[in-house]
CSV table of C-alpha atoms in Angstrom, one decimal:
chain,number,residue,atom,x,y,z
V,1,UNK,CA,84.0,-4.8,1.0
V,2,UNK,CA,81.5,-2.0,1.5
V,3,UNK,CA,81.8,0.0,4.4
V,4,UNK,CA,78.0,-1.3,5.5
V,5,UNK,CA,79.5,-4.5,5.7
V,6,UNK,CA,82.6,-3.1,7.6
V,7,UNK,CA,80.3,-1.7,10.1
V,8,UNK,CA,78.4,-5.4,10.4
V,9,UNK,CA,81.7,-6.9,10.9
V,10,UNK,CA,82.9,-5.0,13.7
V,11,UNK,CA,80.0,-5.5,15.5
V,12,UNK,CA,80.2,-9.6,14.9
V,13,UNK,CA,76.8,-9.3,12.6
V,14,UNK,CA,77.9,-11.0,9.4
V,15,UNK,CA,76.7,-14.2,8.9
V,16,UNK,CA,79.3,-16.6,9.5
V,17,UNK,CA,80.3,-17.6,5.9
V,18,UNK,CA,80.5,-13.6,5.0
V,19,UNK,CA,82.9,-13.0,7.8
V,20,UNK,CA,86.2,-14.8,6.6
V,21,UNK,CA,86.3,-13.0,3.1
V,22,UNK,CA,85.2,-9.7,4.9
V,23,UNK,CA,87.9,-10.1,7.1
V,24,UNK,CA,90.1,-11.0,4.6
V,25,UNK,CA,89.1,-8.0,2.5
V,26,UNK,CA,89.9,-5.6,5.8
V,27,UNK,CA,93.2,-6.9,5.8
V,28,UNK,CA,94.1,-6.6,2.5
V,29,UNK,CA,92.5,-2.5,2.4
V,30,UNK,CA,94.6,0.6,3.8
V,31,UNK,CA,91.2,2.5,3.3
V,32,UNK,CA,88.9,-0.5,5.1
V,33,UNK,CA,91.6,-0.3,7.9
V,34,UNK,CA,91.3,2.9,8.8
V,35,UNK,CA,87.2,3.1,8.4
V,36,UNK,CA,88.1,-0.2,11.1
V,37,UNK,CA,89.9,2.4,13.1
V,38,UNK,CA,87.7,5.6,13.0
V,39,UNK,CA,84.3,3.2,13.5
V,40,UNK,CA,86.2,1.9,16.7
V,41,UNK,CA,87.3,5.6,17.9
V,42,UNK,CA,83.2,6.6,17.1
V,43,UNK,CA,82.3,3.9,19.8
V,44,UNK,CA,84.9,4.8,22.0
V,45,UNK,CA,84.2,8.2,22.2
V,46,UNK,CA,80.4,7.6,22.5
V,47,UNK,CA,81.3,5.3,25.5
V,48,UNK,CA,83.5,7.9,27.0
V,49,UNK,CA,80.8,10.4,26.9
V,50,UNK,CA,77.6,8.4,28.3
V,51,UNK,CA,80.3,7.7,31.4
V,52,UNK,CA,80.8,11.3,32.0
V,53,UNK,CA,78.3,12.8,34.8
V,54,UNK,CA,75.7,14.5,33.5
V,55,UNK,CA,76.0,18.2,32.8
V,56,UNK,CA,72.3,19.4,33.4
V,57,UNK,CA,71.1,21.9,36.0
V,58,UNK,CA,69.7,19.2,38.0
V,59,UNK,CA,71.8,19.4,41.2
V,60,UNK,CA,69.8,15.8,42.1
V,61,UNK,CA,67.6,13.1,40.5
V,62,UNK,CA,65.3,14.6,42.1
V,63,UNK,CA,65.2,17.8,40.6
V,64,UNK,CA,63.4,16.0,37.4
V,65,UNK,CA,61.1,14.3,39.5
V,66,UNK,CA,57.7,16.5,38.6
V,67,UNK,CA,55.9,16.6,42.0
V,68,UNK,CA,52.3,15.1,42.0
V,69,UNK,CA,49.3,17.4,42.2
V,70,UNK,CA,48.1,17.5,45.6
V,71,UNK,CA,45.8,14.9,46.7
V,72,UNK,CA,42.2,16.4,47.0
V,73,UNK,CA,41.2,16.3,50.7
V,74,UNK,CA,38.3,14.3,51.5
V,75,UNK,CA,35.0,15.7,52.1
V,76,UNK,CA,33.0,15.4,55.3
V,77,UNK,CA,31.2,12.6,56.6
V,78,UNK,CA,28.1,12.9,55.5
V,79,UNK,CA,26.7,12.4,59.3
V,80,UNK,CA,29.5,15.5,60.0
V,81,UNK,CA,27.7,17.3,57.3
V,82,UNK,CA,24.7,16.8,58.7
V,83,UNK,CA,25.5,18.0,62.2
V,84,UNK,CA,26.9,21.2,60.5
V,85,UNK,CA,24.3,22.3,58.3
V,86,UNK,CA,21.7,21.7,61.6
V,87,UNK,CA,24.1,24.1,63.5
V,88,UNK,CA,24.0,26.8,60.5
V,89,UNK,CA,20.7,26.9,60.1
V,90,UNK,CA,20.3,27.5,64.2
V,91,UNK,CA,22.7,30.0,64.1
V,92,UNK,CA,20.5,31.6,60.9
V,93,UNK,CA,17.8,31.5,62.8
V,94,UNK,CA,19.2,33.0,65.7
V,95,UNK,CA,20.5,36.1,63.6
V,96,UNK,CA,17.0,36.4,62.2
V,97,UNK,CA,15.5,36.1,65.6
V,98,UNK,CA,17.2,38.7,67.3
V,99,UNK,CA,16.3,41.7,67.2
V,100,UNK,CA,18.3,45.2,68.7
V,101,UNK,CA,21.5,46.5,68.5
V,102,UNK,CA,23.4,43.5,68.3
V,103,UNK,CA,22.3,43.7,64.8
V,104,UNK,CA,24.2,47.0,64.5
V,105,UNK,CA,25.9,45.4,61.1
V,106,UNK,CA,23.9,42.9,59.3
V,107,UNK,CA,25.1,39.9,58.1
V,108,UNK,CA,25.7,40.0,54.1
V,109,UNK,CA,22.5,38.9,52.8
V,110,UNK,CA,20.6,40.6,55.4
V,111,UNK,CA,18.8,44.0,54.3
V,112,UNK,CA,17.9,46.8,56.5
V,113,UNK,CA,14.5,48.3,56.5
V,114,UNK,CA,12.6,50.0,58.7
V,115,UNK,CA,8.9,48.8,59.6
V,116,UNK,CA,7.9,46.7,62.0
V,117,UNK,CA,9.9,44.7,64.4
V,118,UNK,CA,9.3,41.5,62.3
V,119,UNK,CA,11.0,40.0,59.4
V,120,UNK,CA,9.1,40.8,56.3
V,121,UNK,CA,9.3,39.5,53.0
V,122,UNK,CA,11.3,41.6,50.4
V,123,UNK,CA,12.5,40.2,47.1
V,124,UNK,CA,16.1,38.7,46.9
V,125,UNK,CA,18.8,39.8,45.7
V,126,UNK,CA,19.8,39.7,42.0
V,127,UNK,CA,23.1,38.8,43.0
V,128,UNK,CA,24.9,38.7,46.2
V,129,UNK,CA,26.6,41.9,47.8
V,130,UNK,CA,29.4,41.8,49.8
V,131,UNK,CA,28.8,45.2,51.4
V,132,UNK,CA,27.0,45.5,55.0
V,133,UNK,CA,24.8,47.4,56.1
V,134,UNK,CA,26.2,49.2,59.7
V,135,UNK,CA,23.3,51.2,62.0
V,136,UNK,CA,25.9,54.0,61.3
V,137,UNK,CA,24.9,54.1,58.0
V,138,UNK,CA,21.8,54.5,58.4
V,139,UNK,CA,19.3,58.0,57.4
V,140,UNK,CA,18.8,60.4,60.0
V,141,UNK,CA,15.9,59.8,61.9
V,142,UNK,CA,15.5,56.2,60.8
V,143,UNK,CA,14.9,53.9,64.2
V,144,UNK,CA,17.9,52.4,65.3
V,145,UNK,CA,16.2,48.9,65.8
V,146,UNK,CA,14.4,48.5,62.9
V,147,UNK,CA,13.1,45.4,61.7
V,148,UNK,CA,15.2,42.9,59.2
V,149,UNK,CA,14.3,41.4,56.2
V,150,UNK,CA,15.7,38.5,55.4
V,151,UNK,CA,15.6,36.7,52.1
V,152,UNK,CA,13.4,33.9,52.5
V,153,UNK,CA,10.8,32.3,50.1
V,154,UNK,CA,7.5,33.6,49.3
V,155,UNK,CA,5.9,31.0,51.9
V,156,UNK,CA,8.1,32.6,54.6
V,157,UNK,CA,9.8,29.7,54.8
V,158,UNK,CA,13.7,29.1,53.9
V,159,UNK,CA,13.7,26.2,50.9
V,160,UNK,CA,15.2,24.0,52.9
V,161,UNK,CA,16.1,21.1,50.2
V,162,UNK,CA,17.6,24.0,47.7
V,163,UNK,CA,19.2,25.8,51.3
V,164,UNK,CA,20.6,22.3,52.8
V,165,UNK,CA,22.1,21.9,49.3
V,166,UNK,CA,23.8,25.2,49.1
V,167,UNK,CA,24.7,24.6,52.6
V,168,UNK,CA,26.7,21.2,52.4
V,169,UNK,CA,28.2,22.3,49.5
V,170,UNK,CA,29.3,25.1,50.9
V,171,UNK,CA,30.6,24.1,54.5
V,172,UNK,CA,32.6,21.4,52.4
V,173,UNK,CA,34.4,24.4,50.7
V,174,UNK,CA,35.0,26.2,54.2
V,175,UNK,CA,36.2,23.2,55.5
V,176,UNK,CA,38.5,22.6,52.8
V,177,UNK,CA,39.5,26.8,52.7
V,178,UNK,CA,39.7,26.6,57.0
V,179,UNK,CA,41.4,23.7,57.1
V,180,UNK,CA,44.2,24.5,53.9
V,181,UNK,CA,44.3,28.1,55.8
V,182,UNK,CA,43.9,27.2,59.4
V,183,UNK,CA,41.2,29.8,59.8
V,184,UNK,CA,39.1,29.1,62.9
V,185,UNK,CA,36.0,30.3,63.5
V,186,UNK,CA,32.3,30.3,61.2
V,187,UNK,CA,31.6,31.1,58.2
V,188,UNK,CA,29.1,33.7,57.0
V,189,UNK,CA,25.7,31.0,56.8
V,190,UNK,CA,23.9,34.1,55.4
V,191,UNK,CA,25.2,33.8,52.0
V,192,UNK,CA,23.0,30.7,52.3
V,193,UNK,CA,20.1,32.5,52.5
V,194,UNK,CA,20.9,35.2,49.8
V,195,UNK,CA,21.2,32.1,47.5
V,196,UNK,CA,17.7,31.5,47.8
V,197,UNK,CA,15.5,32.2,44.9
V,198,UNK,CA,11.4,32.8,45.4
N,1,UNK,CA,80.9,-7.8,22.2
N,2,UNK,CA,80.8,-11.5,23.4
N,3,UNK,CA,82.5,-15.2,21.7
N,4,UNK,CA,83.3,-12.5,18.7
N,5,UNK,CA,83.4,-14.3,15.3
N,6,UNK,CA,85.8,-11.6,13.9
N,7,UNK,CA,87.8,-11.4,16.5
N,8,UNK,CA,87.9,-15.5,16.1
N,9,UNK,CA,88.9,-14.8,12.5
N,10,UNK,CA,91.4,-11.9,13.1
N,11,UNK,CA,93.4,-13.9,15.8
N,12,UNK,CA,94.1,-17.1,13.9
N,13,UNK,CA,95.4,-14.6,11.0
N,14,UNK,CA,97.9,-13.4,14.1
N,15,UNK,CA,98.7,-17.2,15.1
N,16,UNK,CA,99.0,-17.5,11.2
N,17,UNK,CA,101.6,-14.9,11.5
N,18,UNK,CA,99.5,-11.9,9.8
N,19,UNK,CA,100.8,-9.4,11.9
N,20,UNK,CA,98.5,-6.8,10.6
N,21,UNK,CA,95.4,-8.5,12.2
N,22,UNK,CA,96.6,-7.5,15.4
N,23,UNK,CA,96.9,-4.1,14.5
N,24,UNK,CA,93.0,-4.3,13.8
N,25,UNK,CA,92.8,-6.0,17.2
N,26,UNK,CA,94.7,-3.1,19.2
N,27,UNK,CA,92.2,-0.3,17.1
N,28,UNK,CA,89.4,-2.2,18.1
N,29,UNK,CA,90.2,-2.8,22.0
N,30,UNK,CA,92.9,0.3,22.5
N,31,UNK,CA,90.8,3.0,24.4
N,32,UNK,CA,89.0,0.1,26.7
N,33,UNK,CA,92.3,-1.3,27.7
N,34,UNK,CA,93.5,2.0,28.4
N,35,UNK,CA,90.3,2.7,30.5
N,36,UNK,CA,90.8,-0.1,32.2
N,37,UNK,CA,94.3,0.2,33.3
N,38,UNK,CA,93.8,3.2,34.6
N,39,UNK,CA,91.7,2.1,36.7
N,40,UNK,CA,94.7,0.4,38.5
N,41,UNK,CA,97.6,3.2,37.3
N,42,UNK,CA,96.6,6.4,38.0
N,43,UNK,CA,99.2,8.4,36.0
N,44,UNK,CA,98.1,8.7,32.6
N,45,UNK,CA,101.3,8.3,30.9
N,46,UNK,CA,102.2,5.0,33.2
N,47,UNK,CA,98.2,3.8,32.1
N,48,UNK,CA,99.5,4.7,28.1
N,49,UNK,CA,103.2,2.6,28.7
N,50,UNK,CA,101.3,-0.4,30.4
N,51,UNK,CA,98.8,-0.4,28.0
N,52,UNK,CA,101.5,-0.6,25.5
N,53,UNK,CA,103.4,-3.5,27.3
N,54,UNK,CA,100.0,-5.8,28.0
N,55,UNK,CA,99.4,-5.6,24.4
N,56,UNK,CA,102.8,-6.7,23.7
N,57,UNK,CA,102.5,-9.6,26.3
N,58,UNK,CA,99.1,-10.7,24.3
N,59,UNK,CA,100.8,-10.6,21.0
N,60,UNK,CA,104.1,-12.8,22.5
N,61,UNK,CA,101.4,-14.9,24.2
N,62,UNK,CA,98.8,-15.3,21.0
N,63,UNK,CA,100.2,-18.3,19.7
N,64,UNK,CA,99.6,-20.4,22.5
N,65,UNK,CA,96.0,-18.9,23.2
N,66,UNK,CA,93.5,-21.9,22.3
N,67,UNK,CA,90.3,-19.9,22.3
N,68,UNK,CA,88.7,-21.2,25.6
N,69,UNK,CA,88.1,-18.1,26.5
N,70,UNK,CA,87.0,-14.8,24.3
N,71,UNK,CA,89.9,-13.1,23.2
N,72,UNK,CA,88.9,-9.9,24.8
N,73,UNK,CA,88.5,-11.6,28.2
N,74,UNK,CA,91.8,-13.3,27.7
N,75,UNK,CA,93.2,-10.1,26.4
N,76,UNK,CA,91.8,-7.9,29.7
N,77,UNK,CA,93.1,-10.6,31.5
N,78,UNK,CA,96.3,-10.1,31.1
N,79,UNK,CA,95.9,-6.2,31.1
N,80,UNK,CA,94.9,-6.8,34.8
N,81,UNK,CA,98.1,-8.4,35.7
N,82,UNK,CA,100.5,-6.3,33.7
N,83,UNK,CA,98.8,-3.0,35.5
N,84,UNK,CA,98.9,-5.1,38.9
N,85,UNK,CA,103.0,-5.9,38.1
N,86,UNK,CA,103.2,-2.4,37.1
N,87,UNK,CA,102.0,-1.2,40.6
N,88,UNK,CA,104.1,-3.8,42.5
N,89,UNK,CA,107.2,-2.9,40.8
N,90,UNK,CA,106.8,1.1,41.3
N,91,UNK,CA,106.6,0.0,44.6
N,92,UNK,CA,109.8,-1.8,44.6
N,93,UNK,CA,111.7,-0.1,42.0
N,94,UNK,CA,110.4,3.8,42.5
N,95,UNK,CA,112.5,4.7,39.3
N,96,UNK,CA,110.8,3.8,36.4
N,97,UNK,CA,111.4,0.7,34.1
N,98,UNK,CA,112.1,1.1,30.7
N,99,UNK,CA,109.6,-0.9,28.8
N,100,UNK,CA,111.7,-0.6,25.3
N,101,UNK,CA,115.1,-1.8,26.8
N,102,UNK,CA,113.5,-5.2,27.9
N,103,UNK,CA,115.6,-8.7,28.9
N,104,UNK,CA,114.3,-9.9,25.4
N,105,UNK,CA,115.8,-7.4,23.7
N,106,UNK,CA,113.0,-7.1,21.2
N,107,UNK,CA,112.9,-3.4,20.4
N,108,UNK,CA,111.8,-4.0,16.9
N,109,UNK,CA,108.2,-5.3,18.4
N,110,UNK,CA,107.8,-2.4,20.8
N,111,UNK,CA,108.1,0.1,17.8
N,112,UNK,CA,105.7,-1.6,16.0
N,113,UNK,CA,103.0,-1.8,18.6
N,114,UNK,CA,103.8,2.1,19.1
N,115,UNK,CA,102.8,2.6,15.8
N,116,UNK,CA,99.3,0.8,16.1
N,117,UNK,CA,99.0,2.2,19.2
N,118,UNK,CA,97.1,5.5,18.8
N,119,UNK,CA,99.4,8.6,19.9
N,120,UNK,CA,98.9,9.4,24.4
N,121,UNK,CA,96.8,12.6,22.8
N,122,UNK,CA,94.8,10.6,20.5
N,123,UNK,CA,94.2,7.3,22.8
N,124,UNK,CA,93.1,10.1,25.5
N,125,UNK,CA,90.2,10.9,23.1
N,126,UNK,CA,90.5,14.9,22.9
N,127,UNK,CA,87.6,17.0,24.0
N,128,UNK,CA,87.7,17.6,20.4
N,129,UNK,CA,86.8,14.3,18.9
N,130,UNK,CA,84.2,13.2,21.7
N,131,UNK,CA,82.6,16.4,20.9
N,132,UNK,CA,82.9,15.7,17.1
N,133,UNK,CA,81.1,12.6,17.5
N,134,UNK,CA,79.0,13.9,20.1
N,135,UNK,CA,77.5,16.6,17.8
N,136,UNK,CA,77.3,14.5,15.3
N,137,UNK,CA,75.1,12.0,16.8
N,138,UNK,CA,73.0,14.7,18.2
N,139,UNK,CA,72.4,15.5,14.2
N,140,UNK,CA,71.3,12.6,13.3
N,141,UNK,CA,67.6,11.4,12.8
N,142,UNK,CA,66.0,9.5,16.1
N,143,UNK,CA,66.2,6.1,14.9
N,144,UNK,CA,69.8,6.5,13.5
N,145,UNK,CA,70.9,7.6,17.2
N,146,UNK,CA,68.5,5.1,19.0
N,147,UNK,CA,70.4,2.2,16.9
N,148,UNK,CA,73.5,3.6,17.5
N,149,UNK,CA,73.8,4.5,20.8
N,150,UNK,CA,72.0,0.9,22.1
N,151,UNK,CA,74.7,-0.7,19.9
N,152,UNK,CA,77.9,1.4,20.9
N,153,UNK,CA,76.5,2.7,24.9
N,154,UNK,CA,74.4,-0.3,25.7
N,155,UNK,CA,76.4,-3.3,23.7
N,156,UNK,CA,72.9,-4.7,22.5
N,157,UNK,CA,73.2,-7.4,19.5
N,158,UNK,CA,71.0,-6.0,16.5
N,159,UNK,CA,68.6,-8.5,17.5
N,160,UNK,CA,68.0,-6.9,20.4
N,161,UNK,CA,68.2,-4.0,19.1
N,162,UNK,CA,65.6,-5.0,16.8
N,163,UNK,CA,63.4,-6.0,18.8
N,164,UNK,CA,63.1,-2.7,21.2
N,165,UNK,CA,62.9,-0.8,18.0
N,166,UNK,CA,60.5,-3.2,16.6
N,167,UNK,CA,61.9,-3.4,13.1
N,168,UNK,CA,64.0,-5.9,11.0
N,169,UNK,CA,67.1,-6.9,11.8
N,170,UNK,CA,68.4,-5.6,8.4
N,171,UNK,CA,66.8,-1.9,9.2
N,172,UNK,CA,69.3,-2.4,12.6
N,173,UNK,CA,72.0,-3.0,10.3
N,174,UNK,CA,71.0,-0.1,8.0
N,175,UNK,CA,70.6,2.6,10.5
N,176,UNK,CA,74.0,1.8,12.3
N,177,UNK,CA,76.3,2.0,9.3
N,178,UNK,CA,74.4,5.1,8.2
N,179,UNK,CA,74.6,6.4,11.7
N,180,UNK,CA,78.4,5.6,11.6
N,181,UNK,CA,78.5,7.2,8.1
N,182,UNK,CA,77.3,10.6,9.0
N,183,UNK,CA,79.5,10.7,12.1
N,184,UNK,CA,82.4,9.4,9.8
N,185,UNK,CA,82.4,12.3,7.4
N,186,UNK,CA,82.5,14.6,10.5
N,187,UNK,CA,85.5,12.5,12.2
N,188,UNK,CA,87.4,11.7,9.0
N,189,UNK,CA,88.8,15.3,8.7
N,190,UNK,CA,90.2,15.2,12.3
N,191,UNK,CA,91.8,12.2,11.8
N,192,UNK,CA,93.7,12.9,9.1
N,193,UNK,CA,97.6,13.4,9.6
C-alpha cells in the first residue's frame, strides 16, 4: 500500500472494495503503521493549533474591521440654495453700494482706486488674490474714500447665470466646510465676483 | 469523521482478536480522547491515566459492540463516563486509585495499552511538534494547505472539499497526501526514538 492510499484511508475515502486489503496491508506494515501514526499526530496537532486564540495584535474583532469612508453629506435643497445665493448676491451688492470708511479693507476681489465715487469697470483679475487692500495702505495723499472697482462684466452687470453657478457651488462647499468645522458666520461672496471673466 | 468504513474494518479485526488494529484505533483517536477528558479532569496526568483506562474499558467492551452506533461515538461514550467515575471516586476516595493493580488483575493488558498509548509528553503534543507542523503547513503551496486544513480543521469529506475548491475529487485526494507528505518529512525526524 502506498502512502497516498494510507492517507485516503484514514480519512474513510477509499472506495469500499479498496479498503479491506488497504487495511489489511496497514496491519501487516511496521512502516504503514507508523505513517498511520504520524498522519494522525499531523491532524491532531493542526486541530490543536486552530483551537488556540489567536495571537495577532488585534486586541478585538474589531480591530480588523476597516472603517467605511465617511458618508458624503448631502447637499442643500435646491430651494435652500436658492434663498442663499439671493442673500449673497444682496450682501454683494450691499458691499458695492456702500461707499466710506466702512470700506476701510476691501473685500478680496475688490480693488482700490481712486476716481470717482462710483464703481468703475477695471479688468479682472488673472487670478484671485488673497491679499486686501486696507485704507492704511494706501499712498500719501490718495482720498480716503475713494471709489471701488469691482470686477463686474463689460455690460456693468455681474453674469448672473456664470455668478449663480459659481455661487451654489460654492455655498455648497461652505456649508459642507462650516458645518464639518462648526464655523459660523459668511463666507467671503466676493470671491464670486473675482470669478467673473468679461 | 462520521459511520467510518475503516474504522468498521479495523474493529471487526479487534473482535476477530487482531489486537494490533486497536493499536491503530488508539493512534487514530488518542489526542481527542485526551482532549476530551480533560475537559472533565483537570489534572493532566489524571486526563493521561483515564484516558488510558477508558481505552482499556473499550477494548474489554469491543466484543460485544454491534456497530449501532459509530465506533468513535461509542468509544467517546464511554470516555465520558470513565472521566465522570474518575471524578466521583476522587471525591470519595481523595487518595488515588491505582489503575494497573485492578480487581481483574489484568496487568498484562494495561502494559500493552501503555505502549500504544503515546508517552504524557508526546500525547500533550510539544510546542515543538505543533510548531513543526505548523511551519510546515505554512510552507506549503495554497491549495495543498486549503485541502488540508478543510480536511484536518474543518472535518470536510473530499467531496466537499471538492466542491469549495472546485476541482476533482481525485485533485482532493492528491493535494492532501502531498500536503501530509511535505509535513511528514518535517515530523518524521522528531518522531523518531
Amino acid at each position: 500500500m502506498n502512502d497516498e492510499q494510507l492517507s485516503a484511508l484514514m480519512d474513510d475515502q477509499l472506495p469500499a472494495g479498496e479498503t479491506r486489503q488497504a487495511v489489511d496491508d496497514l496491519l501487516a506494515e511496521p512502516a504503514a503503521r507508523a505513517t498511520w501514526r504520524r498522519y494522525h499526530l499531523l491532524g491532531d496537532a493542526l486541530r490543536a493549533h486552530a483551537e488556540l486564540p489567536a495571537t495577532g495584535t488585534a486586541r478585538s474583532p474589531s480591530d480588523n474591521v476597516v472603517p467605511f469612508p465617511r458618508p458624503e453629506r448631502k447637499s442643500l435643497p435646491r430651494t435652500g440654495l436658492g434663498l442663499a445665493a439671493a442673500a449673497a448676491l444682496a450682501a454683494v451688492a450691499l458691499i458695492i453700494a456702500a461707499p466710506g470708511p466702512q470700506q476701510a479693507t476691501a473685500p478680496q476681489g475688490l480693488a482700490m482706486t481712486a476716481g470717482g465715487g462710483q464703481p468703475t469697470v477695471t479688468p479682472p483679475p488673472t487670478a484671485l488674490s488673497n491679499e486686501r487692500v486696507a485704507v492704511s495702505d494706501l499712498p500719501r495723499g490718495a482720498e480716503p474714500f475713494a471709489p471701488i472697482s469691482v470686477t463686474v462684466s463689460q455690460t456693468g452687470m455681474i453674469k448672473e447665470d456664470e455668478a449663480q453657478k459659481r455661487m451654489n457651488t460654492y455655498l455648497i462647499n461652505f456649508n459642507e466646510q462650516r458645518a464639518r468645522q462648526r464655523t459660523p458666520g459668511v463666507h467671503p461672496y466676493v470671491r464670486i465676483v473675482g470669478y467673473d471673466t468679461p | 469523521m462520521g459511520d467510518s468504513m475503516t474504522d468498521t474494518e479495523l474493529v471487526a479485526r479487534v473482535q476477530h482478536g487482531d489486537k494490533s488494529a486497536f493499536d491503530l484505533l488508539v493512534l487514530k483517536y488518542q489526542h481527542r480522547i485526551v482532549k476530551l477528558v480533560g475537559r472533565y479532569v483537570r489534572e493532566p496526568a489524571d486526563a493521561l491515566d483515564v484516558t488510558q483506562d477508558a481505552f482499556l474499558k473499550a477494548y474489554r467492551a469491543l466484543p460485544n459492540f454491534r456497530g449501532e452506533s459509530a465506533f468513535y461515538t461509542w468509544l467517546y461514550r464511554i470516555a465520558i463516563n470513565t472521566a465522570k467515575n474518575h471524578l466521583v471516586a476522587a471525591a470519595r476516595r481523595p487518595s488515588d486509585v491505582d489503575l494497573g493493580s485492578n480487581e481483574d488483575g489484568e496487568q498484562f493488558e494495561i502494559e500493552d495499552m501503555q505502549s500504544t498509548l503515546e508517552t504524557p509528553e508526546r500525547l500533550l503534543l510539544t510546542e515543538e511538534i505543533r510548531q513543526t507542523v505548523i511551519d510546515a503547513i505554512g510552507k506549503l503551496p495554497d491549495d495543498l494547505r486549503t485541502a488540508i486544513m478543510l480536511r484536518e480543521v474543518d472535518g470536510m469529506s473530499y467531496e466537499e472539499i471538492a466542491t469549495v475548491m472546485d476541482c476533482p475529487i481525485g485533485t482532493v485526494r492528491s493535494r492532501i497526501f502531498r500536503a501530509r507528505e511535505a509535513v511528514d518529512l518535517r515530523l518524521k525526524p522528531l518522531l523518531e526514538d
